[in-house]
Coordinates of C-alpha atoms and ligand atoms in Angstrom, one line a residue:
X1142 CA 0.0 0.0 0.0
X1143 CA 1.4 3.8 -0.9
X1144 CA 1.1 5.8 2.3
X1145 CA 2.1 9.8 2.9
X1146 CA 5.0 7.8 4.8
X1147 CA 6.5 7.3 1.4
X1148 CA 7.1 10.8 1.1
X1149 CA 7.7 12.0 4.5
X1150 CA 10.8 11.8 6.7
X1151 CA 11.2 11.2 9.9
X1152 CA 13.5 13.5 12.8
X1153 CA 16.7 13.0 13.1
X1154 CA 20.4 14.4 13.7
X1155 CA 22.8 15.0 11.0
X1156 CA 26.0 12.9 11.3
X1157 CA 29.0 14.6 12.8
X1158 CA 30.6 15.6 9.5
X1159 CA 27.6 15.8 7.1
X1160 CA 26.9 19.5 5.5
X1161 CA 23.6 20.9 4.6
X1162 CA 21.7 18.3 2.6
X1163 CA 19.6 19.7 -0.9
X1164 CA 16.2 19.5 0.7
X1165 CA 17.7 21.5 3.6
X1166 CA 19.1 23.9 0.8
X1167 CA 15.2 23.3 -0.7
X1168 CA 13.8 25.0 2.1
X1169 CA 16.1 27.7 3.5
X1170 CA 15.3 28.6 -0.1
X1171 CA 12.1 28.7 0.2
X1172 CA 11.8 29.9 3.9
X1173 CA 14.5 33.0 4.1
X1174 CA 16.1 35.1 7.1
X1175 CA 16.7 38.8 7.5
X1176 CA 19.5 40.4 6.0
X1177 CA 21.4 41.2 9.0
X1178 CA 22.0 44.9 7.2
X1179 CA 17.8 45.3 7.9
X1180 CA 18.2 45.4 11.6
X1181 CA 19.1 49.0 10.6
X1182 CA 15.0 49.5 10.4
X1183 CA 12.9 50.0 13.2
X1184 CA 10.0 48.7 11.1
X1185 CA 11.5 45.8 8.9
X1186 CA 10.0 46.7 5.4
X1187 CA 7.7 43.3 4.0
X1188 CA 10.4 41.5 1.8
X1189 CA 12.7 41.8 4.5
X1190 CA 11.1 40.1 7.4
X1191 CA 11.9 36.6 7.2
X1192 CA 9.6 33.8 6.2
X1193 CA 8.5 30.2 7.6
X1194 CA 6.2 27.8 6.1
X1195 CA 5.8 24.5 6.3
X1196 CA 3.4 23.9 3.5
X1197 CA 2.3 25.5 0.6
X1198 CA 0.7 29.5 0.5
X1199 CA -2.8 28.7 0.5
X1200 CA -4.7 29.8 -2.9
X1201 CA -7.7 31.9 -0.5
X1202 CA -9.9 34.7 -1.5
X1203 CA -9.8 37.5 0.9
X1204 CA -13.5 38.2 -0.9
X1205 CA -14.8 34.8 0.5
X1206 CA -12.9 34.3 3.6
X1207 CA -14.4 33.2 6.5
X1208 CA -13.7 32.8 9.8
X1209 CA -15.2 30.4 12.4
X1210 CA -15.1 30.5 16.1
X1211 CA -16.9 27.3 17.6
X1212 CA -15.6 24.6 20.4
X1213 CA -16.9 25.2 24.1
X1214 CA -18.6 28.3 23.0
X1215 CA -22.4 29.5 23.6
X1216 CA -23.0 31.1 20.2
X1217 CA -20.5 30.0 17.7
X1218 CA -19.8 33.0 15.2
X1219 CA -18.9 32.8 11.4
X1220 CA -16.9 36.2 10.3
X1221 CA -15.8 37.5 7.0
X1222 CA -13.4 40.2 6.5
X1223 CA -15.4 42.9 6.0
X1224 CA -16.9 42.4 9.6
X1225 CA -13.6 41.7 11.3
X1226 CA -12.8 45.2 10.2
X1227 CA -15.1 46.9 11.5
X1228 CA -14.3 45.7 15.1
X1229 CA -12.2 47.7 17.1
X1230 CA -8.8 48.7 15.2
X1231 CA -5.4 47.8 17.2
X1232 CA -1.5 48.3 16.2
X1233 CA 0.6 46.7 17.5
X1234 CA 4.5 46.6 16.3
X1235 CA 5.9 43.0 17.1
X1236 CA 9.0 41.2 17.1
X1237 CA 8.7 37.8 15.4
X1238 CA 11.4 35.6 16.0
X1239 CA 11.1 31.4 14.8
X1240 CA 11.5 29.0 17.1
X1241 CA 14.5 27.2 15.2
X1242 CA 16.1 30.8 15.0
X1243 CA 19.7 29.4 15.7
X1244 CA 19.2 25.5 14.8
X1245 CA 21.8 25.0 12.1
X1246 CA 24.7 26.1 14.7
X1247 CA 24.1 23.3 17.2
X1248 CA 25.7 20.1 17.1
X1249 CA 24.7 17.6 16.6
X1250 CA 22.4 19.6 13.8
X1251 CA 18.7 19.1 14.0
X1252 CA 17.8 18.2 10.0
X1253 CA 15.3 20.5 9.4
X1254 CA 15.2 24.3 8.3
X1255 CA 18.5 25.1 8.9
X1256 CA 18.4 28.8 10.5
X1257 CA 21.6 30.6 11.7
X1258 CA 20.2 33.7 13.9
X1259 CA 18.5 35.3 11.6
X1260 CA 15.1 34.2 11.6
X1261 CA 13.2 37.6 13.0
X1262 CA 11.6 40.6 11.5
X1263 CA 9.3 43.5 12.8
X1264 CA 6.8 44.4 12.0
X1265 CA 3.4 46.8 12.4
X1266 CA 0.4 44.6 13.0
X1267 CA -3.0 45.9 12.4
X1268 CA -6.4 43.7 13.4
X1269 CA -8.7 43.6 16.1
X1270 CA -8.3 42.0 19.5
X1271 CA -9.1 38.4 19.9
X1272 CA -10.0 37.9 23.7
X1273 CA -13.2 40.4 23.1
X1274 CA -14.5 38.4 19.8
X1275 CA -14.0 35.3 22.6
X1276 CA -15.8 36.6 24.8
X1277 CA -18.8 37.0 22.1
X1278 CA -18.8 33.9 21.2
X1279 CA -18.7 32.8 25.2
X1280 CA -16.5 31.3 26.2
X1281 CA -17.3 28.0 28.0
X1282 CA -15.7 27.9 31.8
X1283 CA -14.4 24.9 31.1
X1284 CA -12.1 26.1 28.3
X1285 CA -9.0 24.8 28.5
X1286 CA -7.2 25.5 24.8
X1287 CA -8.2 27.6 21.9
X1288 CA -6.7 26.2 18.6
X1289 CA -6.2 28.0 15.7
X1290 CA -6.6 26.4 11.7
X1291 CA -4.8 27.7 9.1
X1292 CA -5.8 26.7 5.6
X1293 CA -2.9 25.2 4.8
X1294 CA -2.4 21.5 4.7
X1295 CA 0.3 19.3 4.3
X1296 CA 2.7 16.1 5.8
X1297 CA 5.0 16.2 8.8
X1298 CA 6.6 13.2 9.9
X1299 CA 4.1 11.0 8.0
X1300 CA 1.3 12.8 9.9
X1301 CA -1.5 14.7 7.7
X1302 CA -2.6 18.0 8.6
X1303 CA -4.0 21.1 8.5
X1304 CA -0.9 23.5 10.1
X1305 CA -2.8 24.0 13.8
X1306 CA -1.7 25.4 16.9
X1307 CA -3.3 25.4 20.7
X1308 CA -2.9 27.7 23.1
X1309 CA -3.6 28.1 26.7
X1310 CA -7.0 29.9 27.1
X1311 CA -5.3 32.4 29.3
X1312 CA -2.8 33.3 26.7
X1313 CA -5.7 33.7 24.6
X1314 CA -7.5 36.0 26.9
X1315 CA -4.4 38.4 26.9
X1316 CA -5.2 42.0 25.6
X1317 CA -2.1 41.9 23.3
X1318 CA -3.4 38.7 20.9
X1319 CA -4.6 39.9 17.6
X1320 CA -6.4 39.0 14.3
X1321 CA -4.5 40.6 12.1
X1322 CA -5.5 41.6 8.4
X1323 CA -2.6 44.3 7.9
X1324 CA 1.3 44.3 7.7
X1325 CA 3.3 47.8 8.2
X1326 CA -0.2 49.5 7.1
X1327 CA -0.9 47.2 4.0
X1328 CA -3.4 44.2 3.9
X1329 CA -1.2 40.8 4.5
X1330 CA 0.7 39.5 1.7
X1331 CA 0.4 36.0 0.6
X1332 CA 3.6 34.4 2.5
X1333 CA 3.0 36.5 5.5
X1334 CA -0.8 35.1 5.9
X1335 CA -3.6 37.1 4.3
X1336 CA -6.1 37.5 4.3
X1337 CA -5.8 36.4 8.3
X1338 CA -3.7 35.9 10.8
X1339 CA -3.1 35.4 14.3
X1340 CA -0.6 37.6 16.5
X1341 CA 0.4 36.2 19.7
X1342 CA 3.3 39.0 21.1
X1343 CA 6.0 37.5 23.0
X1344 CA 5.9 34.2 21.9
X1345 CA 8.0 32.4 19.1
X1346 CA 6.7 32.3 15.7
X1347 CA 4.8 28.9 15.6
X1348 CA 2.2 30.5 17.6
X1349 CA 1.2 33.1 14.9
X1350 CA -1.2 30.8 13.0
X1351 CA -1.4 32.2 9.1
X1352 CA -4.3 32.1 6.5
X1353 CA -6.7 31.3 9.9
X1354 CA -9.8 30.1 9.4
X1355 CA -10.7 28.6 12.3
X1356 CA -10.6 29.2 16.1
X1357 CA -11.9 26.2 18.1
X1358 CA -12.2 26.2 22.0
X1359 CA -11.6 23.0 23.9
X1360 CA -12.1 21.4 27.4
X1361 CA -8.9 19.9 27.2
X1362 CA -5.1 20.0 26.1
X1363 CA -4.8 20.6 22.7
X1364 CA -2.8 17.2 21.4
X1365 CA -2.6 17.7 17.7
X1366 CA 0.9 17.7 15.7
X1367 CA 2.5 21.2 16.0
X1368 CA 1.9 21.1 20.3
X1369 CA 2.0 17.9 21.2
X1370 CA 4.8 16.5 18.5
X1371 CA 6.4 19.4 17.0
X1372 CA 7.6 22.2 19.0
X1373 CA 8.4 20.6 22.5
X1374 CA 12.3 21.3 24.4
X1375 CA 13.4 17.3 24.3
X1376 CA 16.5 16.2 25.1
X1377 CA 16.6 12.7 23.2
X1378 CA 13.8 11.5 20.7
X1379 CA 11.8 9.6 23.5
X1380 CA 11.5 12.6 26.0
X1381 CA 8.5 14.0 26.3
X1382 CA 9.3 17.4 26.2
X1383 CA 8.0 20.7 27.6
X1384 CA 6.3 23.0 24.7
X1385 CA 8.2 25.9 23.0
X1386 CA 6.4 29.5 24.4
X1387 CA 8.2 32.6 24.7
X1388 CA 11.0 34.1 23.1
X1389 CA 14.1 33.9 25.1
X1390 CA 16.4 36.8 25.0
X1391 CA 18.7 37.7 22.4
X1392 CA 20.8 40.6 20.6
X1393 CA 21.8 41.0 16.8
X1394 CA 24.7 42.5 15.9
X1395 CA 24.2 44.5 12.8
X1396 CA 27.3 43.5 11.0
X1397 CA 29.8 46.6 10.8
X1398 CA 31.7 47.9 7.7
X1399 CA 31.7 45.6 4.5
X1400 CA 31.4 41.7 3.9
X1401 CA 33.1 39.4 1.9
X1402 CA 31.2 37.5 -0.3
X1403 CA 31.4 34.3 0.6
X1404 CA 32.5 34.2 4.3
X1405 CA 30.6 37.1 4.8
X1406 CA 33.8 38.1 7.2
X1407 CA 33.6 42.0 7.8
X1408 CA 36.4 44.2 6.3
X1409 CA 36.7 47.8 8.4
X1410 CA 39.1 50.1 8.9
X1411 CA 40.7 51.5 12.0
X1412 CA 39.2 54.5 14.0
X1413 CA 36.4 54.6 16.5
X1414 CA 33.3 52.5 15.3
X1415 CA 30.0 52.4 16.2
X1416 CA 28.5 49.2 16.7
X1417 CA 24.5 48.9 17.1
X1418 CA 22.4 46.3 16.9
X1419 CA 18.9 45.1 18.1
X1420 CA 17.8 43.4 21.3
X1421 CA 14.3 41.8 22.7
X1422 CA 13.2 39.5 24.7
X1423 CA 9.5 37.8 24.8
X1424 CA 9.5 37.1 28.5
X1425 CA 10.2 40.8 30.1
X1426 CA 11.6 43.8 28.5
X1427 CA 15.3 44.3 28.2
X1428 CA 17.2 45.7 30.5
X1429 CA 21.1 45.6 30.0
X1430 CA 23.0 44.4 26.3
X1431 CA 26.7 43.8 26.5
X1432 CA 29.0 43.8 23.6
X1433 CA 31.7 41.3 23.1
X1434 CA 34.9 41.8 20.6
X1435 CA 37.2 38.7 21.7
X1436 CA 34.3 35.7 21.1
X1437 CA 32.9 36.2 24.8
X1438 CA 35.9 36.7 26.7
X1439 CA 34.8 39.9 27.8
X1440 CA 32.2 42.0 27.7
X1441 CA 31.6 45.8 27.8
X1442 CA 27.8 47.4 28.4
X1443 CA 26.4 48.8 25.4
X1444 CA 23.8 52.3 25.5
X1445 CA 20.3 50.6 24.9
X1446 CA 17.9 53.2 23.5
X1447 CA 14.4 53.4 25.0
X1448 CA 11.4 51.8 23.3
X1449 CA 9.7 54.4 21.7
X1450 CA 6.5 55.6 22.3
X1451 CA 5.1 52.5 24.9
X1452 CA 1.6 53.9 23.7
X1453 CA -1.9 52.1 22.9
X1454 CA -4.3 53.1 20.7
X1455 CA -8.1 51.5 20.1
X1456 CA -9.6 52.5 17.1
X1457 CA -13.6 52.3 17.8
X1458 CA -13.6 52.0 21.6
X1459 CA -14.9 54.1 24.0
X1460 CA -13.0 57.9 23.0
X1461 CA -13.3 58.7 26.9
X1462 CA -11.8 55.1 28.5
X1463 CA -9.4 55.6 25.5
X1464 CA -8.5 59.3 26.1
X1465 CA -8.1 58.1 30.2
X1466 CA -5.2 55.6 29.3
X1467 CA -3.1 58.1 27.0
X1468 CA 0.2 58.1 27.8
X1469 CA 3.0 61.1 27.2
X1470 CA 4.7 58.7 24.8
X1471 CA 0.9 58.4 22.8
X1472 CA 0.4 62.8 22.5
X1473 CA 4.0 62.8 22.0
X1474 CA 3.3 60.4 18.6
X1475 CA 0.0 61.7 17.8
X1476 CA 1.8 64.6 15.8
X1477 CA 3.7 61.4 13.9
X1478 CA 0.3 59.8 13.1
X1479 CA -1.7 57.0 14.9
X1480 CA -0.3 55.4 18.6
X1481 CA 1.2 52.3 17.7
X1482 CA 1.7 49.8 20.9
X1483 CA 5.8 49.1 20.8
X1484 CA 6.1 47.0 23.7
X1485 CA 6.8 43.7 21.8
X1486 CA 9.6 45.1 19.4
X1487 CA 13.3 45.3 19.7
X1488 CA 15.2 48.0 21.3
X1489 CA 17.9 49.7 19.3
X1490 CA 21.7 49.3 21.1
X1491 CA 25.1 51.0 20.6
X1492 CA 28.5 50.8 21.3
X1493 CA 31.7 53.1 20.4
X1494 CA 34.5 51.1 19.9
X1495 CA 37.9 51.8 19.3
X1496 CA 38.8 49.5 16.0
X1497 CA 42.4 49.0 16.3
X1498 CA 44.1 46.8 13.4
X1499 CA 43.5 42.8 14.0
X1500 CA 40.9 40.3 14.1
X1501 CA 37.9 40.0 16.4
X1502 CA 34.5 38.2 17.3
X1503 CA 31.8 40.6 17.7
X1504 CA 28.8 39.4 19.7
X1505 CA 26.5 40.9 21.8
X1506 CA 24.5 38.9 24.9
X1507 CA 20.8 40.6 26.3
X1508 CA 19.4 40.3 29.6
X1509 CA 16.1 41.1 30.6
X1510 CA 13.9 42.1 33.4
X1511 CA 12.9 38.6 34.4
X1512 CA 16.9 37.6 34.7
X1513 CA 17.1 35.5 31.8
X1514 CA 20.4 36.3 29.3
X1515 CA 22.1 34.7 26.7
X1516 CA 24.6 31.4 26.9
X1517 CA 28.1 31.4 25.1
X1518 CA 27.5 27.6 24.9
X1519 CA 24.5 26.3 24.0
X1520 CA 22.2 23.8 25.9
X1521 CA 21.3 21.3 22.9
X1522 CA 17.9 20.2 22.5
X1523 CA 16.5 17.7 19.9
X1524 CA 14.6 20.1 17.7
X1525 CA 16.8 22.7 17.5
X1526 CA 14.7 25.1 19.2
X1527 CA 15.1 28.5 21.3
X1528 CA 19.0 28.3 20.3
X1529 CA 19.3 32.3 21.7
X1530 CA 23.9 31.3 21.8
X1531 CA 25.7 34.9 21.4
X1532 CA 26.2 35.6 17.4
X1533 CA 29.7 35.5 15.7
X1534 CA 30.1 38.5 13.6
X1535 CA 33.9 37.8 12.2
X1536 CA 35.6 41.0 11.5
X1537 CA 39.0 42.0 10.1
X1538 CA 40.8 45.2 10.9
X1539 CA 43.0 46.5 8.4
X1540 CA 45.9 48.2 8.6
X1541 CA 45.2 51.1 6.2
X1542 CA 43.1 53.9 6.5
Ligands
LIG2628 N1 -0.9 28.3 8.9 C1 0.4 28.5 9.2 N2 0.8 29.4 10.1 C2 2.1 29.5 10.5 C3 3.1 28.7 9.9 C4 2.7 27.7 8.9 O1 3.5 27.0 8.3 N3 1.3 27.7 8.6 N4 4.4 28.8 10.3 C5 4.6 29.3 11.6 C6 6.0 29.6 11.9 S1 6.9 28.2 12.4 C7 6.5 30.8 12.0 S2 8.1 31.1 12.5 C8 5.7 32.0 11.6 C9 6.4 32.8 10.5 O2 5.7 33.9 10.2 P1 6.2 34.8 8.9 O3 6.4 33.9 7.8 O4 5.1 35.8 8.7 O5 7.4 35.5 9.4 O6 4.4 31.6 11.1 C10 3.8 30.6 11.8 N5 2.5 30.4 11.4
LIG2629 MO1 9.0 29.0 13.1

């Protein structure tokens, strides 16, 4: 009998010496990073941001989407666009980071999309809340999970699925979670989700559900493919795991001076330098970045520039309420245009240094406000997931001028 296990392989490790395979190459082509260069933007522009997916870009009309909320609800609700938009209006700029961000540098090496660090993009989200549309629908007190469906269907380890994730109802509930038909101000591209995505702030990428068409409330743990196989912290193949959540702490370096092609080595010459970079963290805000030169040897604190404009703004709601919770940072960007909530982005870092001929390991290790920072050497785990070890930015200082 032909099965989708013909097609369909399972885990595993590379072996010690074996490079990236072609259906690696197949789909870090498909699935790309950010140039390092684009941490220069506050707001990574669309093309930019990277890209996961782990099926096919659904063929959906944003005309005839739909959207069903049913489970251990009282009224189930159907939704097209058009009414999703004219809910209350939220932005909301995000950090998005994958999961595997930092998979391809662990060894043994997790065979599957082989990130280095590069795996994040930010962006502007624009949608309506979640937790009131929830409450709508109400919300069963037994509700344990809320799973989203994307439209998107393929096979993972010889399973067959729609891509679906679960999440805790409290999660859920949180004011932060959005349905989000806009990127950066334009409706959602293809790749990114449109017409309809979810926008879960703080937690790694696999949580974002794209092209959703389906949210479905259970009494119970959510056990299907992506939760209960997929993205779990395992230290061998038979270990149960605990589930991938929030983003742990990390800092990009954006690469000084100019590359070399193919080793992508910086060239720069001597003088002071001014190294900057970006830093978040999905647990607690940042609170310190330190930038190494020698590899981790030492490290030097770095100026970490304040998140701009912590401000909130709901479209449709109540002016007064609304008017009650504005902040100095929100009049301060009212003359810049509408309040956009910055909580869940990167902070912008700097560092002068003296670049003095010779060859050096640039890194740079974030901390934030809950403790948590940034290993040199990397706790392994079987998927390859939450790998937040300090970058290597090799640079060469030359002796001219
Ligand atoms: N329906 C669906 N949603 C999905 C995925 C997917 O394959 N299908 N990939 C997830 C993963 S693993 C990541 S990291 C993010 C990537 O979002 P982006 O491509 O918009 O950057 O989408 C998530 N949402
Ligand atoms: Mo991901």
């Amino acid at each position: 009998m032909t099965t989708v296990d013909d097609v369909s392989r399972p885990s595993r490790l590379a072996d010690p010496d074996e490079g990236i395979s072609i259906e690696e190459l197949g789909l870090a082509a498909r699935n790309h990073a950010l140039p390092l260069e684009a941490l220069r933007y506050d707001v990574t522009p669309v093309g930019l941001h990277y890209l996961l997916i782990h099926y096919d870009i659904p063929d959906l009309d944003p005309g005839r989407h739909l959207l069903t909320v049913d489970g251990r609800v009282d009224r189930p609700l159907t939704l097209d666009l058009a009414a999703l938009r004219e809910r209350p209006r939220v932005t909301r700029r995000v950090t998005l980071e994958c999961a595997g961000n930092g998979r391809a540098l662990l060894t043994p090496r997790p065979v599957s999309q082989p990130w280095l660090s590069e795996a994040i993009g930010t962006a502007e989200w624009t949608g309506t809340p979640l937790a009131p549309l929830l409450r709508e629908a109400g919300l069963g007190a037994d509700a344990v999970d809320v799973v989203f469906t994307g439209a998107d269907h393929g096979v993972e380890r010889g399973i067959e699925q729609d891509y679906q994730r679960g999440l805790p109802v409290a999660e859920a509930l949180r004011e932060e979670v959005l349905l989000a038909y806009e990127m950066n101000g334009l409706p959602l591209l293809p790749q990114h989700g449109a017409p309809l995505r979810l926008v879960v702030p703080g937690w790694y990428g696999m949580a974002h559900v794209k092209w959703l068409t389906r949210i479905t409330v259970l009494d119970r743990e959510f056990d299907g493919y992506q939760n209960a196989v997929a993205y779990r912290l395992r230290t061998s193949a038979d270990d149960p795991g605990v589930p991938v959540t929030r983003i742990e702490p990390r800092a990009l370096v954006q690469p000084p001076g100019f590359p070399d092609f193919m080793s992508r080595t910086r060239v720069l010459r001597p003088g002071l330098c001014t190294v900057e970079g970006r830093a978040w963290s999905g647990h607690a805000p940042v609170t310190a970045v330190e930038v190494t030169t020698d590899g981790g040897l030492s490290w030097a604190p770095a100026t970490l520039e304040p998140a701009t404009g912590a401000a909130e703004l709901v479209n449709g709601a109540d002016p007064d309420s609304a008017g009650q919770r504005e902040s100095a940072g929100q009049r301060e960007s009212a003359a810049r245009g509408p309040a956009v909530d910055e909580r869940w982005a990167w902070r912008r870092w700097r560092y002068e240094w003296p670049a003095t001929p010779g060859r050096y390991t640039l890194g740079a290790r974030a901390t934030d406000a809950s403790g948590r920072t940034q290993p040199i050497e990397q706790p392994w785990n079987r998927g390859g997931f939450a790998n937040n070890l300090v970058q290597r930015v090799e640079v060469v200082v030359t002796e001219d001028h």
